[in-house]
Coordinates of C-alpha atoms in Angstrom, one line a residue:
M237 CA 20.3 25.0 -24.5
I238 CA 18.5 25.6 -27.8
A239 CA 14.8 25.9 -27.6
E240 CA 13.2 24.2 -30.6
G241 CA 9.8 25.7 -31.3
N242 CA 7.0 23.9 -29.6
R243 CA 9.2 21.0 -28.4
L244 CA 9.7 22.6 -25.0
D245 CA 6.3 24.3 -24.9
R246 CA 4.6 21.0 -24.2
F247 CA 6.3 20.8 -20.8
M248 CA 5.3 24.4 -19.8
V249 CA 2.6 24.7 -17.3
D250 CA 0.9 28.1 -16.9
E251 CA -0.4 29.5 -13.6
E252 CA -4.0 28.8 -14.5
E253 CA -3.2 25.1 -15.1
I254 CA -1.3 24.9 -11.8
D255 CA -4.3 26.4 -10.0
E256 CA -6.6 23.9 -11.7
M257 CA -4.3 21.0 -10.7
I258 CA -4.1 22.1 -7.1
N259 CA -7.9 22.7 -6.8
S260 CA -8.8 19.5 -8.7
N261 CA -8.5 17.0 -5.9
Y262 CA -5.3 15.3 -7.2
V263 CA -6.4 15.0 -10.8
I264 CA -4.3 15.7 -13.9
N265 CA -5.5 14.9 -17.4
E266 CA -8.6 13.2 -15.8
I267 CA -6.3 10.7 -13.9
D268 CA -6.7 10.5 -10.2
L269 CA -3.3 10.7 -8.7
S270 CA -4.3 10.8 -5.0
N271 CA -2.5 7.5 -4.2
L272 CA 0.8 9.0 -5.2
F273 CA 0.6 11.8 -2.6
D274 CA -1.5 10.4 0.2
L275 CA 0.8 10.6 3.2
N276 CA -1.9 8.8 5.4
K277 CA -1.2 5.6 3.4
N278 CA 2.0 3.8 4.0
P279 CA 4.3 3.7 1.0
I280 CA 5.8 0.4 -0.2
S281 CA 9.4 -0.2 0.8
F282 CA 11.8 -1.0 -2.0
M283 CA 12.9 -3.9 0.3
D284 CA 9.4 -5.5 -0.2
D285 CA 8.7 -7.9 -3.0
H286 CA 7.3 -5.6 -5.6
T287 CA 5.4 -8.5 -7.4
E288 CA 3.1 -8.7 -4.3
H289 CA 2.0 -5.1 -4.9
I290 CA 2.3 -4.2 -8.6
P291 CA 0.2 -6.0 -11.3
E292 CA 1.8 -7.7 -14.3
Y293 CA 0.4 -5.4 -16.9
G294 CA -0.3 -1.7 -17.4
S295 CA 1.4 1.6 -17.4
M296 CA 2.5 3.0 -14.1
I297 CA 3.3 6.4 -12.6
Y298 CA 5.1 6.4 -9.2
T299 CA 6.5 8.7 -6.6
V300 CA 9.5 7.9 -4.4
W301 CA 9.8 9.1 -0.8
D302 CA 12.6 9.0 1.7
S303 CA 12.2 7.9 5.3
D304 CA 11.1 11.4 6.3
D305 CA 8.2 11.4 3.8
K306 CA 10.1 13.8 1.5
F307 CA 9.1 13.6 -2.1
I308 CA 12.3 12.8 -4.0
Y309 CA 11.4 11.4 -7.4
V310 CA 8.7 10.8 -9.9
G311 CA 8.8 8.2 -12.7
V312 CA 6.9 6.1 -15.1
G313 CA 7.0 2.4 -16.0
G314 CA 5.3 0.0 -18.3
V315 CA 5.5 2.3 -21.3
G316 CA 7.1 -0.2 -23.7
K317 CA 5.3 -2.8 -25.9
R318 CA 5.1 -5.3 -23.0
K319 CA 3.6 -2.8 -20.6
D320 CA 5.4 -4.4 -17.7
P321 CA 5.2 -1.9 -14.7
R322 CA 7.1 -4.3 -12.4
S323 CA 10.4 -4.1 -14.4
R324 CA 11.0 -0.4 -13.5
I325 CA 10.7 -0.8 -9.8
N326 CA 12.7 -4.0 -9.9
Q327 CA 15.5 -2.1 -11.8
H328 CA 15.5 0.6 -9.1
R329 CA 15.5 -1.8 -6.2
N330 CA 18.5 -3.6 -7.6
G331 CA 20.7 -0.5 -7.4
G332 CA 22.5 -0.8 -10.7
R333 CA 23.6 2.4 -12.3
S334 CA 23.7 1.1 -15.9
G335 CA 20.6 2.3 -17.7
D336 CA 18.9 3.5 -14.6
Q337 CA 18.9 7.3 -14.1
F338 CA 17.2 6.9 -10.7
C339 CA 20.1 4.9 -9.3
V340 CA 22.6 7.4 -10.8
Y341 CA 20.7 10.2 -8.9
I342 CA 20.8 8.1 -5.7
Q343 CA 24.5 7.6 -6.0
D344 CA 25.2 11.3 -6.9
Y345 CA 22.9 12.8 -4.2
F346 CA 23.3 10.3 -1.3
I347 CA 26.1 7.7 -1.7
I348 CA 29.0 9.7 -3.0
P349 CA 28.6 12.7 -0.7
D350 CA 28.5 10.3 2.2
L351 CA 31.6 8.5 1.1
L352 CA 33.5 11.9 0.7
R353 CA 32.4 13.0 4.2
K354 CA 33.7 9.8 5.6
N355 CA 37.0 9.9 3.6
H356 CA 36.1 6.4 2.4
P357 CA 39.0 4.2 1.3
K358 CA 39.4 2.9 -2.3
I359 CA 36.1 1.8 -3.8
K360 CA 36.1 -1.8 -5.1
K361 CA 34.4 -2.9 -8.4
G362 CA 30.7 -3.3 -7.9
S363 CA 30.7 -1.7 -4.4
L364 CA 28.9 1.5 -5.5
D365 CA 26.0 -0.5 -6.9
K366 CA 25.8 -2.5 -3.8
M367 CA 25.8 0.6 -1.6
T368 CA 23.1 2.1 -3.8
K369 CA 21.0 -1.0 -3.6
D370 CA 21.3 -1.1 0.2
Y371 CA 20.5 2.6 0.5
I372 CA 17.4 2.3 -1.7
Q373 CA 16.1 -0.8 0.1
K374 CA 16.8 0.6 3.6
H375 CA 15.7 4.3 3.2
L376 CA 13.3 4.7 0.3
S377 CA 9.7 3.7 -0.6
Y378 CA 7.2 4.4 -3.3
R379 CA 3.6 4.9 -4.1
F380 CA 2.1 4.1 -7.5
I381 CA -1.0 4.0 -9.7
I382 CA -1.6 1.7 -12.7
I383 CA -3.3 3.1 -15.7
K384 CA -4.4 0.4 -18.1
D385 CA -5.1 2.4 -21.2
I386 CA -2.9 5.4 -21.7
K387 CA -0.6 6.5 -24.5
R388 CA 3.1 6.9 -23.6
K389 CA 3.1 10.6 -24.6
E390 CA 0.1 11.3 -22.2
L391 CA 1.8 9.5 -19.3
I392 CA 5.1 11.4 -19.8
N393 CA 3.0 14.6 -19.9
V394 CA 1.5 13.8 -16.5
E395 CA 5.0 13.0 -15.2
E396 CA 6.4 16.3 -16.4
K397 CA 3.7 18.2 -14.7
I398 CA 4.4 16.4 -11.4
K399 CA 8.1 17.3 -11.8
R400 CA 7.2 21.0 -11.6
G401 CA 5.4 20.5 -8.2
V402 CA 1.7 19.8 -7.7
F403 CA -0.9 19.5 -5.0
G404 CA 1.1 21.6 -2.5
F405 CA 4.2 19.4 -2.9
S406 CA 7.4 20.9 -4.1
P407 CA 9.1 19.4 -7.2
P408 CA 10.8 16.1 -6.4
V409 CA 14.3 16.6 -5.0
L410 CA 16.1 14.4 -7.6
N411 CA 14.3 15.0 -10.9
G412 CA 12.2 18.1 -10.3
V413 CA 12.0 21.0 -12.7
P414 CA 13.6 23.4 -12.4
D415 CA 16.5 21.4 -11.1
S416 CA 16.1 21.0 -7.4
W417 CA 19.7 20.3 -6.5

């Protein structure tokens, strides 16, 4: 990997900044992230209709949890021109690998190892996506916050900080930094 000047520096978090994040009551860049990590509040199942929970407009940051309340993923949505936060969760809950890194991670980390353990017979066209969808909807849930006015770069910066582990939580299993696998 080639480090290009300050390009990677923007994702670096020094010890003082980590201490500040941990001692700041779930706040990064003046954004209250407590709803993302409050284990006393039930997360939303990917099986549930996301339109009942997520508003139609705004940028979103979300955390994904397994059935044992293990933090496995952090992501953002609503960063395009339309600022549609629902589309990202809908994409995840449908289980399709095409264009969705989260679903690729779910297949690589959960589905394929399980198939190999079971010495699964030949996979049919579309069956991996269906298995991924079923797994996501049966075993995973999410917490989110909507931020109405935030620049894409600032939202990505907050996501990158969470990927390194914050508030006493380890980095997320699937997309944490350094690589958690």
